[in-house]
Coordinates of C-alpha atoms in Angstrom, one line a residue:
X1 CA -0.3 10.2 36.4
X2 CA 1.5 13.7 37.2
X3 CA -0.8 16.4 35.8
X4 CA 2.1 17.7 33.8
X5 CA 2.9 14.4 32.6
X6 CA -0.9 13.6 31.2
X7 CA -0.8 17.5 30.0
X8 CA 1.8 16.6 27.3
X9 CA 1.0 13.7 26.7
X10 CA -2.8 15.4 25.3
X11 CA -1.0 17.7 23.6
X12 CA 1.1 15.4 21.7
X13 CA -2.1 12.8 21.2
X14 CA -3.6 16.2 19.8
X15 CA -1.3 17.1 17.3
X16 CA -1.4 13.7 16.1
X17 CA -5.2 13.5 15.9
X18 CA -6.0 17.0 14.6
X19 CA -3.4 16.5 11.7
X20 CA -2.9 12.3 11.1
X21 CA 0.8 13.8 11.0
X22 CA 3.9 11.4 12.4
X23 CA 5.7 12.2 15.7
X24 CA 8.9 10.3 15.1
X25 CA 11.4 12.0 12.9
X26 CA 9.8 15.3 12.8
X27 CA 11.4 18.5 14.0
X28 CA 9.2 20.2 16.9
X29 CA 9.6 23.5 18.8
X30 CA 9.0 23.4 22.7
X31 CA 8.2 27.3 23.7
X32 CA 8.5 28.5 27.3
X33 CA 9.8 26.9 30.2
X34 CA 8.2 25.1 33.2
X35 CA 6.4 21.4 34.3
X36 CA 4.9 21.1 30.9
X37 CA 7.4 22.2 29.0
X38 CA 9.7 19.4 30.1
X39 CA 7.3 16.9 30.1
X40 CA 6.9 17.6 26.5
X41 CA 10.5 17.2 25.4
X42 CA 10.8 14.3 26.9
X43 CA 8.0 12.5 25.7
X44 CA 8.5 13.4 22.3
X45 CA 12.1 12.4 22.3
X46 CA 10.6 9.1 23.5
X47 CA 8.9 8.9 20.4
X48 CA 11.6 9.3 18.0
X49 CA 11.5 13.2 17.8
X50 CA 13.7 15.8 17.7
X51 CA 13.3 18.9 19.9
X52 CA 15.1 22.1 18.4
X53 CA 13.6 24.4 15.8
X54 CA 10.7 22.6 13.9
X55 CA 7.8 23.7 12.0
X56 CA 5.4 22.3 14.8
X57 CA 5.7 24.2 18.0
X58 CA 4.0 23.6 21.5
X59 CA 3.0 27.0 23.8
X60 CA 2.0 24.9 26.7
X61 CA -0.4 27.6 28.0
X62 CA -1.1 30.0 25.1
X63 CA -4.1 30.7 23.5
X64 CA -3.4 28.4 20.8
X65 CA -0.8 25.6 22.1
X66 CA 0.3 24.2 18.9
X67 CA 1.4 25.8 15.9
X68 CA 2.2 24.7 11.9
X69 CA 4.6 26.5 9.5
X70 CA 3.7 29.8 12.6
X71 CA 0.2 29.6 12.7
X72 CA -2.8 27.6 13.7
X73 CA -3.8 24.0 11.9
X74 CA -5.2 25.1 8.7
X75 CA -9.1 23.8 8.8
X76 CA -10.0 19.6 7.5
X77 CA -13.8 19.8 8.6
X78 CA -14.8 18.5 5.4
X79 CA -13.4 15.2 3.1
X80 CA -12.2 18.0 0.7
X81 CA -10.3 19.5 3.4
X82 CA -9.1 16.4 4.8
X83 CA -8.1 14.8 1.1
X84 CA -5.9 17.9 0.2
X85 CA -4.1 18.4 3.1
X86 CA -2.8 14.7 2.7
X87 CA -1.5 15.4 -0.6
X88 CA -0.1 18.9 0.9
X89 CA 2.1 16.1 3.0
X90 CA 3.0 13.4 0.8
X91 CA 5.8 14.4 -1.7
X92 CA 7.2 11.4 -2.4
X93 CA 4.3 9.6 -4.1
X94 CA 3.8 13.0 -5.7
X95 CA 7.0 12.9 -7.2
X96 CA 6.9 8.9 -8.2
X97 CA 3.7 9.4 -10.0
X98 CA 4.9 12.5 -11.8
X99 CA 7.4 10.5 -13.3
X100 CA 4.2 7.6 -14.1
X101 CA 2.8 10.4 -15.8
X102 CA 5.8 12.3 -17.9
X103 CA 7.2 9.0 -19.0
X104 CA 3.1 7.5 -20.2
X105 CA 3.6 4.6 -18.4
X106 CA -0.2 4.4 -17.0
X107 CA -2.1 5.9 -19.6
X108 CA -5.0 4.1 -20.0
X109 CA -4.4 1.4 -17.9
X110 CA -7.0 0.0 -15.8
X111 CA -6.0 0.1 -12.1
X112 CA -8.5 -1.0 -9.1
X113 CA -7.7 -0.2 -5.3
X114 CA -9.1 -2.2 -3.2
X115 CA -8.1 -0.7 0.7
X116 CA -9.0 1.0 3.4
X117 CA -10.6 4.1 2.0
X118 CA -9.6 7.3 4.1
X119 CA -8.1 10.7 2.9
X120 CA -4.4 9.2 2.0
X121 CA -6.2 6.4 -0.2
X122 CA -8.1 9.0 -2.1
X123 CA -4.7 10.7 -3.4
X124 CA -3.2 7.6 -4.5
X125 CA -6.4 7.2 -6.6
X126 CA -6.0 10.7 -7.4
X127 CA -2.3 11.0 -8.1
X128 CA -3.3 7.8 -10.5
X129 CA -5.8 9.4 -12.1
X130 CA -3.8 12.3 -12.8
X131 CA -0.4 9.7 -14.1
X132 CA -3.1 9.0 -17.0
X133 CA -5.1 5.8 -15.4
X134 CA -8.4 5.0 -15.3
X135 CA -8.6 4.1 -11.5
X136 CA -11.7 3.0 -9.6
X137 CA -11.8 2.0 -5.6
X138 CA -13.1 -0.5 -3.5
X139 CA -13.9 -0.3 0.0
X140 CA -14.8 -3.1 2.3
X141 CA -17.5 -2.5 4.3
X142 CA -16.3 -1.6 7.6
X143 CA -13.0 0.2 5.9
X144 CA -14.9 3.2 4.1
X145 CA -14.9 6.6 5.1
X146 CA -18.4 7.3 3.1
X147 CA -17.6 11.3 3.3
X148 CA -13.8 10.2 1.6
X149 CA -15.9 8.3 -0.5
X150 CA -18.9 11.0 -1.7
X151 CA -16.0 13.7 -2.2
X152 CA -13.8 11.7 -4.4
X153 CA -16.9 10.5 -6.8
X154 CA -17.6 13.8 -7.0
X155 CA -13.7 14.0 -8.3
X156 CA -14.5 12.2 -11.1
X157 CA -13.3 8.4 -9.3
X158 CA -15.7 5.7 -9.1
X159 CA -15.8 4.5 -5.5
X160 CA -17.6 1.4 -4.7
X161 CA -18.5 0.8 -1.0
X162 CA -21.3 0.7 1.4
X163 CA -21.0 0.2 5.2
X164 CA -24.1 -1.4 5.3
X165 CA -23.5 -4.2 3.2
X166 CA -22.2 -7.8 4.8
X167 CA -22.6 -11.3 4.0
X168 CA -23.3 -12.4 0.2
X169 CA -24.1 -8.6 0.0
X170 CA -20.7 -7.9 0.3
X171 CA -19.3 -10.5 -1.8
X172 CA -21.5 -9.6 -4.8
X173 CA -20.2 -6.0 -4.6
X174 CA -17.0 -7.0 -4.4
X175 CA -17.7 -9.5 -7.7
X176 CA -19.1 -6.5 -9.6
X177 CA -16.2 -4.5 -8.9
X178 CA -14.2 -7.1 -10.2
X179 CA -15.8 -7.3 -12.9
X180 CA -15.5 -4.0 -14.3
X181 CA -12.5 -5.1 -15.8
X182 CA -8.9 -4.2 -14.2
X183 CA -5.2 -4.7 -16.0
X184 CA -3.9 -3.7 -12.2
X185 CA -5.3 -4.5 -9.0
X186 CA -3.7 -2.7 -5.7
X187 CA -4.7 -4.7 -2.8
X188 CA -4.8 -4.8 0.9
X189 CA -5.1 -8.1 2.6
X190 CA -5.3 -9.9 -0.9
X191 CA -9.2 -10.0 -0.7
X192 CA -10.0 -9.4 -4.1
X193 CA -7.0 -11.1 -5.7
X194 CA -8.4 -14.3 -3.7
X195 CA -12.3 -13.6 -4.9
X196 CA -10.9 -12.7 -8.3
X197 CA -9.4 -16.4 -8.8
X198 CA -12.3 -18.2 -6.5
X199 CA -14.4 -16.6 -9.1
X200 CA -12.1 -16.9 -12.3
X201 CA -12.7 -13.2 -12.8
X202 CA -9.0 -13.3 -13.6
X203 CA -9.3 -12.5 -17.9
X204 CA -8.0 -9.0 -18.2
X205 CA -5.9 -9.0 -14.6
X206 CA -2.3 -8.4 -15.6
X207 CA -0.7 -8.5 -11.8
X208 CA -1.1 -7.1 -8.9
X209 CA 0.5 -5.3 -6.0
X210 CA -0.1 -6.3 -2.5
X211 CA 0.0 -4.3 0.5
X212 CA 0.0 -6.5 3.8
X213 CA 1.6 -9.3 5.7
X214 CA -1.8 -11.1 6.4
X215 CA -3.0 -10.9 2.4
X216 CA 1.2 -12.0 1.4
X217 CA 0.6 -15.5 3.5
X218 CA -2.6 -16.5 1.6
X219 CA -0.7 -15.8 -1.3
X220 CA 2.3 -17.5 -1.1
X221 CA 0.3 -20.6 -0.2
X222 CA -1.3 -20.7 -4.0
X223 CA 1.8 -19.8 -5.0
X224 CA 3.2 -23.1 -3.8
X225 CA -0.3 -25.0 -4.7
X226 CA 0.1 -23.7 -8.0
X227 CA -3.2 -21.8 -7.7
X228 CA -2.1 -18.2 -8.0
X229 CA -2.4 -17.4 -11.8
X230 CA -1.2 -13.7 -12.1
X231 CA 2.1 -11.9 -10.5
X232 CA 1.6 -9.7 -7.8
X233 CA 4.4 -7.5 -6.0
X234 CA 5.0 -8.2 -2.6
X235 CA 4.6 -4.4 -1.6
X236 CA 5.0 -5.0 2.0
X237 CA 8.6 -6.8 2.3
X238 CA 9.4 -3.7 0.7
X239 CA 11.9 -2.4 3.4
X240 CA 10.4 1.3 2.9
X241 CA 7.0 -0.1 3.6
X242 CA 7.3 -2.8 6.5
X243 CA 10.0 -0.9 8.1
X244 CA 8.1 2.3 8.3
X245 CA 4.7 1.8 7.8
X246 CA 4.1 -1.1 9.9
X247 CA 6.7 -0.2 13.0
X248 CA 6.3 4.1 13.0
X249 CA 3.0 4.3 11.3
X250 CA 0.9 1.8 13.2
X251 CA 2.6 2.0 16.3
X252 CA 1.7 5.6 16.4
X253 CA -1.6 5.6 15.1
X254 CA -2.9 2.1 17.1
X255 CA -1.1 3.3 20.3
X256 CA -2.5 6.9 20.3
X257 CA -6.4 5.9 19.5
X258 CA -6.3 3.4 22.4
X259 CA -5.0 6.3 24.5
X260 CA -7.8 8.5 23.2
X261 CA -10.0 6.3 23.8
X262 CA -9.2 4.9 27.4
X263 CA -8.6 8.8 28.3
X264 CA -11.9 9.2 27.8
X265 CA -13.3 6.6 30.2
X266 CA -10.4 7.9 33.1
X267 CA -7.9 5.6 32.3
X268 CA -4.6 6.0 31.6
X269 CA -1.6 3.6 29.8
X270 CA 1.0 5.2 32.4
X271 CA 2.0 2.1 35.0
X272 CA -0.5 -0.3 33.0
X273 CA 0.6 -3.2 32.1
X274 CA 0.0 -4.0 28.8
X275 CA 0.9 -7.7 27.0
X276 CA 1.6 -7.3 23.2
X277 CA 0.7 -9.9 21.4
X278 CA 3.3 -10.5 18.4
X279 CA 6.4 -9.1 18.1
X280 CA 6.7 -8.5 14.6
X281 CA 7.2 -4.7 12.9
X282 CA 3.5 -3.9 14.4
X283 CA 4.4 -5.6 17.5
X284 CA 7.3 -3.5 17.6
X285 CA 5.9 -0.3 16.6
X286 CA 3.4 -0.8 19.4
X287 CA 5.4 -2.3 22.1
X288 CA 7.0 1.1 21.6
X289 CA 4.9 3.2 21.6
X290 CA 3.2 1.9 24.6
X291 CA 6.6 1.8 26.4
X292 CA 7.1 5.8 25.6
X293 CA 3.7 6.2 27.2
X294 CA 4.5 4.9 30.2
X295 CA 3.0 1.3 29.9
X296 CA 4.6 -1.8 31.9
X297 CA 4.9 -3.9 28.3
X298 CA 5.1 -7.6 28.1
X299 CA 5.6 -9.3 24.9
X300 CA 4.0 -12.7 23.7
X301 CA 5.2 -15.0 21.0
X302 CA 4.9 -18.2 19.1
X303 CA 7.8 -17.1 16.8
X304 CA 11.0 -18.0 19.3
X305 CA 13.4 -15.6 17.8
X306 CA 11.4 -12.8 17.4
X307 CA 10.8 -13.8 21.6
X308 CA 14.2 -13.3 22.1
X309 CA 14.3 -10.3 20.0
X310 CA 11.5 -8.4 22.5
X311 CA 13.5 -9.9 25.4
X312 CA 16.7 -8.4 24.2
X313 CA 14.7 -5.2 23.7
X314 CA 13.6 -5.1 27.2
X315 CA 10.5 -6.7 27.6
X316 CA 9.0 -9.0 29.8
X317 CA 8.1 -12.6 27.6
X318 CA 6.1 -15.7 28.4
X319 CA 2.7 -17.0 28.0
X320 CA -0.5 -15.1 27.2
X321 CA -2.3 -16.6 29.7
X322 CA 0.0 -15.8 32.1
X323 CA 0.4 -12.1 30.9
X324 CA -3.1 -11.2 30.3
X325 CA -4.6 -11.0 34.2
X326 CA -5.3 -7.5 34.7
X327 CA -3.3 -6.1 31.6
X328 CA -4.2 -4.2 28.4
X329 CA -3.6 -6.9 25.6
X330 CA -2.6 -5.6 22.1
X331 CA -3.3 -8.1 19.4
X332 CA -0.4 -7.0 16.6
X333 CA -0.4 -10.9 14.7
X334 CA -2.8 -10.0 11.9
X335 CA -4.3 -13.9 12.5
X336 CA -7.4 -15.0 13.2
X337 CA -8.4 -16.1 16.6
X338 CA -5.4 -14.7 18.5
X339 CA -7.6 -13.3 21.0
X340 CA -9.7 -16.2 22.7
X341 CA -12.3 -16.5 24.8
X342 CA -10.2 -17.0 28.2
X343 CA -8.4 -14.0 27.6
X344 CA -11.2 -11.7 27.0
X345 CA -12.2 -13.3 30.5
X346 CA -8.5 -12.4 32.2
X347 CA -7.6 -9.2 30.5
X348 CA -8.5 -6.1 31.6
X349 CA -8.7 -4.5 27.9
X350 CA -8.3 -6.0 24.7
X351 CA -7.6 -3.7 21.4
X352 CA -6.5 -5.3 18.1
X353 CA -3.8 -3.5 15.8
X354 CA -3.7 -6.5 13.5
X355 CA -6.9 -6.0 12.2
X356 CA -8.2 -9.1 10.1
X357 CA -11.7 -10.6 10.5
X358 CA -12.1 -12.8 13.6
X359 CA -8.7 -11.7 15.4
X360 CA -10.8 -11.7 18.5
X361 CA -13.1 -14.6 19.2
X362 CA -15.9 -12.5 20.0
X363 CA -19.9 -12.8 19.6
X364 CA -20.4 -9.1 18.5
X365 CA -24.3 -9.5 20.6
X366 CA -21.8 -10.1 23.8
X367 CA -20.9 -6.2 23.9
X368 CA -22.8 -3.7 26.1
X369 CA -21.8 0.1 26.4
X370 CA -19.8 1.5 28.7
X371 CA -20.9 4.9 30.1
X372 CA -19.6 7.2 32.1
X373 CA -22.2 9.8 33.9
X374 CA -24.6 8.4 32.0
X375 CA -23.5 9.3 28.7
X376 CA -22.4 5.9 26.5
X377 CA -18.4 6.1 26.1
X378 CA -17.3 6.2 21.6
X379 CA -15.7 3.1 21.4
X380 CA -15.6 1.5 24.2
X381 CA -17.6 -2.2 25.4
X382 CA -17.6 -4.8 27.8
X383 CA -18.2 -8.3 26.8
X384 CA -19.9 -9.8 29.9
X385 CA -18.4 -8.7 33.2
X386 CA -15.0 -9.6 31.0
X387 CA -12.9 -7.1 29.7
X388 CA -13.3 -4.2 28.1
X389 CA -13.3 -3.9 24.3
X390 CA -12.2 -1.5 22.2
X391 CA -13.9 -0.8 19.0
X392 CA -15.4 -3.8 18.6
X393 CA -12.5 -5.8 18.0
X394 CA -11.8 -4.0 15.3
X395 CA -8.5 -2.4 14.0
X396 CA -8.4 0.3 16.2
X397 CA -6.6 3.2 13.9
X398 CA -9.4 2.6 11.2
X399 CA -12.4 2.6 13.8
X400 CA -11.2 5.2 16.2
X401 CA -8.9 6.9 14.4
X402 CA -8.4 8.3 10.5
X403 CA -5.7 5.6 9.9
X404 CA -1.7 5.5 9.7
X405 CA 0.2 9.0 9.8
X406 CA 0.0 10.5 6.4
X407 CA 3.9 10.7 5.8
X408 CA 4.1 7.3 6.5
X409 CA 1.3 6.5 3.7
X410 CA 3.4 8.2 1.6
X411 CA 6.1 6.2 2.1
X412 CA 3.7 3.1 1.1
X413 CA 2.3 4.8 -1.7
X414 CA 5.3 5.8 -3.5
X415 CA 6.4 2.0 -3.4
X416 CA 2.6 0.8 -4.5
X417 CA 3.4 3.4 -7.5
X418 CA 6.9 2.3 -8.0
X419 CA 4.8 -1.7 -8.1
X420 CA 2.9 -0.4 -10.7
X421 CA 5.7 0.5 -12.8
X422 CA 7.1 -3.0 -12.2
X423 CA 4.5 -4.8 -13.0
X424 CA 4.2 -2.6 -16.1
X425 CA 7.7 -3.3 -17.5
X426 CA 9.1 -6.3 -18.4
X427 CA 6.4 -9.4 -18.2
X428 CA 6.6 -11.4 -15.1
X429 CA 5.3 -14.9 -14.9
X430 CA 2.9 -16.1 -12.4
X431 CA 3.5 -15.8 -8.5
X432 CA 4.8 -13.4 -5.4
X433 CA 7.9 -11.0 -6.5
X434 CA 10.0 -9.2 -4.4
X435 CA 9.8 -5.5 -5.0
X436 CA 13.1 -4.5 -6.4
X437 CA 16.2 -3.2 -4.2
X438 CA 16.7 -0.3 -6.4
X439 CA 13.6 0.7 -6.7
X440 CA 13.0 0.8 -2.8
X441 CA 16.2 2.7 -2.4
X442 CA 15.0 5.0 -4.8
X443 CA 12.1 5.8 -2.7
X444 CA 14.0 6.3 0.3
X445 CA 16.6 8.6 -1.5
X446 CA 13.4 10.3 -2.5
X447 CA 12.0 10.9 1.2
X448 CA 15.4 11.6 2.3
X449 CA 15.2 14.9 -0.4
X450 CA 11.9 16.0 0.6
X451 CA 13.0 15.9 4.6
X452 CA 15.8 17.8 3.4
X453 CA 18.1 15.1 4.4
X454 CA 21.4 14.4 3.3
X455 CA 23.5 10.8 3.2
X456 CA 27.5 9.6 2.1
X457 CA 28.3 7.9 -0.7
X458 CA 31.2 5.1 -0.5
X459 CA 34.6 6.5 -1.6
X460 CA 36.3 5.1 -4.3
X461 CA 38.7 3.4 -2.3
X462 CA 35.7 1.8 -0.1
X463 CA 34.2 0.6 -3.7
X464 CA 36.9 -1.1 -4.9
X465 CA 37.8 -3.0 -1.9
X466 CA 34.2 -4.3 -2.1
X467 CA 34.7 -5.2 -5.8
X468 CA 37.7 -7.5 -5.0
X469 CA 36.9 -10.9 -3.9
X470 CA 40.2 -11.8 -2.7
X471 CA 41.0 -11.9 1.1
X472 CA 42.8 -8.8 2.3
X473 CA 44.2 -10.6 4.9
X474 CA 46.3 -13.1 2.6
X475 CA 47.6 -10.7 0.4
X476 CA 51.2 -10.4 -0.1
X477 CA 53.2 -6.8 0.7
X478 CA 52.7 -4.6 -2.2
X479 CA 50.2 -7.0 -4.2
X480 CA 47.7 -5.5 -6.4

């Protein structure tokens, strides 16, 4: 790679990694002129930004070669740190659960969170808290940030979560969290709502809000069985959460740790090929992502139309096992063995953005270190003389990174928020829900404010015309 080319493209990675901000959509500053410099503008407007005046800035060269609001990152050594600059950046779920808390619509309610516990979590518990709730957190084992975790017990929020817990160990802690009694229950991947009715722990359990694609499935099955014995709000067809969170957040935040991570061992995504595997909104987001990089991406598919969708967005499709030879292969399904063991055998690296248990067929015992000089490599394996693995097989943004851009987990947040309320209002009967229309474009109205955005409005001509059913076409000269 051009050493201008791979100079940006650190800088960018850095912003991203020293802040968990989002690249796409922001406003950045490029100062000076030169290789670099170019580089830089380009890249970013690969990613979705916009180069003119912006309160990030790169000085390719200075002293300090990336500025904030004018001056350098403000410190997040500690959890503390870390927790509050999050909530510096996420207005809109500040503003949602403001209006939680002025109307009384959570006090005293009872609300478990059961996800992925990193800085951005901790103020949804928080802004909860704050709305009136009593709120308590679960985290699954390997999905706990323990320093997130100390700080915000020390905030007053019960946190349960160890990362050395695993087999019946786990399930019993997950049991007794359940059984501390929740009206609400915010999930991600529908773990505990499943264990919850495996376990009739169900008495109290009012409805819950779910948060994923791969939890949604499950529960749309015992919806059909008949099984699922409480509402829960399909969080993630929200369009302001799959469209965002899924395509921007974890195309960013997968993409960019994988970089990281390969950067460190001397390889770069520029001219790799990389297959892709799904091409839903994470597919997407990554294929992207890669793409801007400077990856040669392939896409893989079982769904046909979302095949032709990647085609028609430029990528190569066909079979895995005719993809995988050499490439980097990106698991984005969210299934369970998508990754087998012929793959791991072809590929030259496999990373999973997907994230659920057992998306890579892989005996853990398999893995050695890779080193380079002698020094063990953070997060990178090799399973035999097969391919290299990243994290573990893990979700790569949880393992080697801190987790989806925080603006994006605002976006997320404010519609979990805006579920609560939902499930709080009028009584819904058993099964999934859609989260309302309204509702979601309130949310996006509300973002749109805090970027300082602006949108039409239909005219009054353009609204009646939509509020007559009658063909235009057949009308006769001069008809009302």
């Amino acid at each position: 790679m051009p050493e201008a080319l791979l100079t940006a493209e650190r800088l960018v990675r850095r912003f991203a990694r020293d802040t968990n901000l989002l690249v796409a959509g922001r406003r950045f500053a490029v100062v000076g002129g030169g290789a670099v410099a170019d580089e830089l503008g380009a890249l970013l407007l690969r990613l979705g930004a916009r180069v003119d005046a912006g309160t990030v800035a790169f000085v390719p060269g200075a002293e300090v070669e990336i500025l904030l609001d004018g001056a350098p990152f403000p410190p997040r050594a500690s959890a503390d740190d870390r927790i509050d600059f999050a909530g510096d950046h996420m207005p809109v779920s500040r503003g949602i659960a403001a209006t939680l808390r002025d109307a009384r619509v959570v006090r005293g309610v009872r609300i478990g969170i059961a996800m992925v516990l990193e800085p951005k979590t901790a103020q949804l518990a928080l802004l909860l808290r704050d709305a009136g709730a009593e709120v308590s957190v679960y985290a699954h084992p390997d999905e706990i940030d323990v320093e997130v975790a100390a700080a915000l017990r020390a905030r007053g929020i019960p946190v349960d979560g160890d990362p050395a817990l695993s087999g019946t160990a786990e399930r019993d802690a997950a049991l007794a969290f359940l059984r501390r009694g929740h009206d609400l229950l915010l999930d991600d991947g529908s773990h505990l709502i499943r264990l919850a009715h495996e376990a009739d722990v169900l008495e109290d359990l009012r409805g819950a809000a779910e948060e994923t694609t791969s939890g949604l499935t499950p529960l749309r099955r015992m919806a059909a069985e008949g099984a699922l014995r409480i509402p829960v709000i399909a969080v993630n067809d929200a369009p302001m959460k799959t469209a965002f969170d899924n395509r921007y957040g974890t195309g960013q935040s997968c993409v960019f740790a994988i970089a990281d991570v390969l950067d460190a061992a001397g390889i770069a995504l520029r001219d790799q090929p990389a297959v892709v595997v799904g091409y839903g909104p994470v597919g997407e987001g990554v294929a992207a992502h890669l793409r801007a990089l400077g990856a040669v991406v392939g896409v893989t598919e079982t769904d046909p139309v979302r095949a032709l969708r990647a085609a028609h967005d430029g990528y190569a499709t066909g079979l895995l096992r005719d993809l995988a030879p050499g490439a980097l292969v990106v698991s984005a399904t969210g299934v369970p063995h998508t990754i087998d063991a012929e793959t791991l055998r072809a590929a030259r690296i496999v990373a999973v953005a997907g994230g659920v248990p057992e998306e890579v067929d892989l005996d853990l015992a398999d893995l050695h270190p890779v080193s380079l000089a002698d020094a063990p490599l953070p997060h990178l394996d090799r399973i035999g003389d097969g391919a290299l693995i990243v994290a573990r097989g893990g979700c790569i943004n949880l393992a080697a990174a801190e987790g989806n851009p925080i603006e994006i987990m605002d976006l997320s947040f404010a519609v979990q928020l805006s579920a609560v309320a939902q499930l709080l209002g009028s009584p819904l009967p058993p099964g999934v829900h859609p989260f309302p229309a309204e509702a979601d474009a309130a949310v996006a109205r509300a973002a749109l404010a805090a970027r300082g955005e602006r949108v039409d409005a239909r005219s009054e001509a353009q609204q009646r015309a939509q509020q007559d059913w009658r063909s235009p076409r057949y009308r006769a000269g001069g008809r009302a």
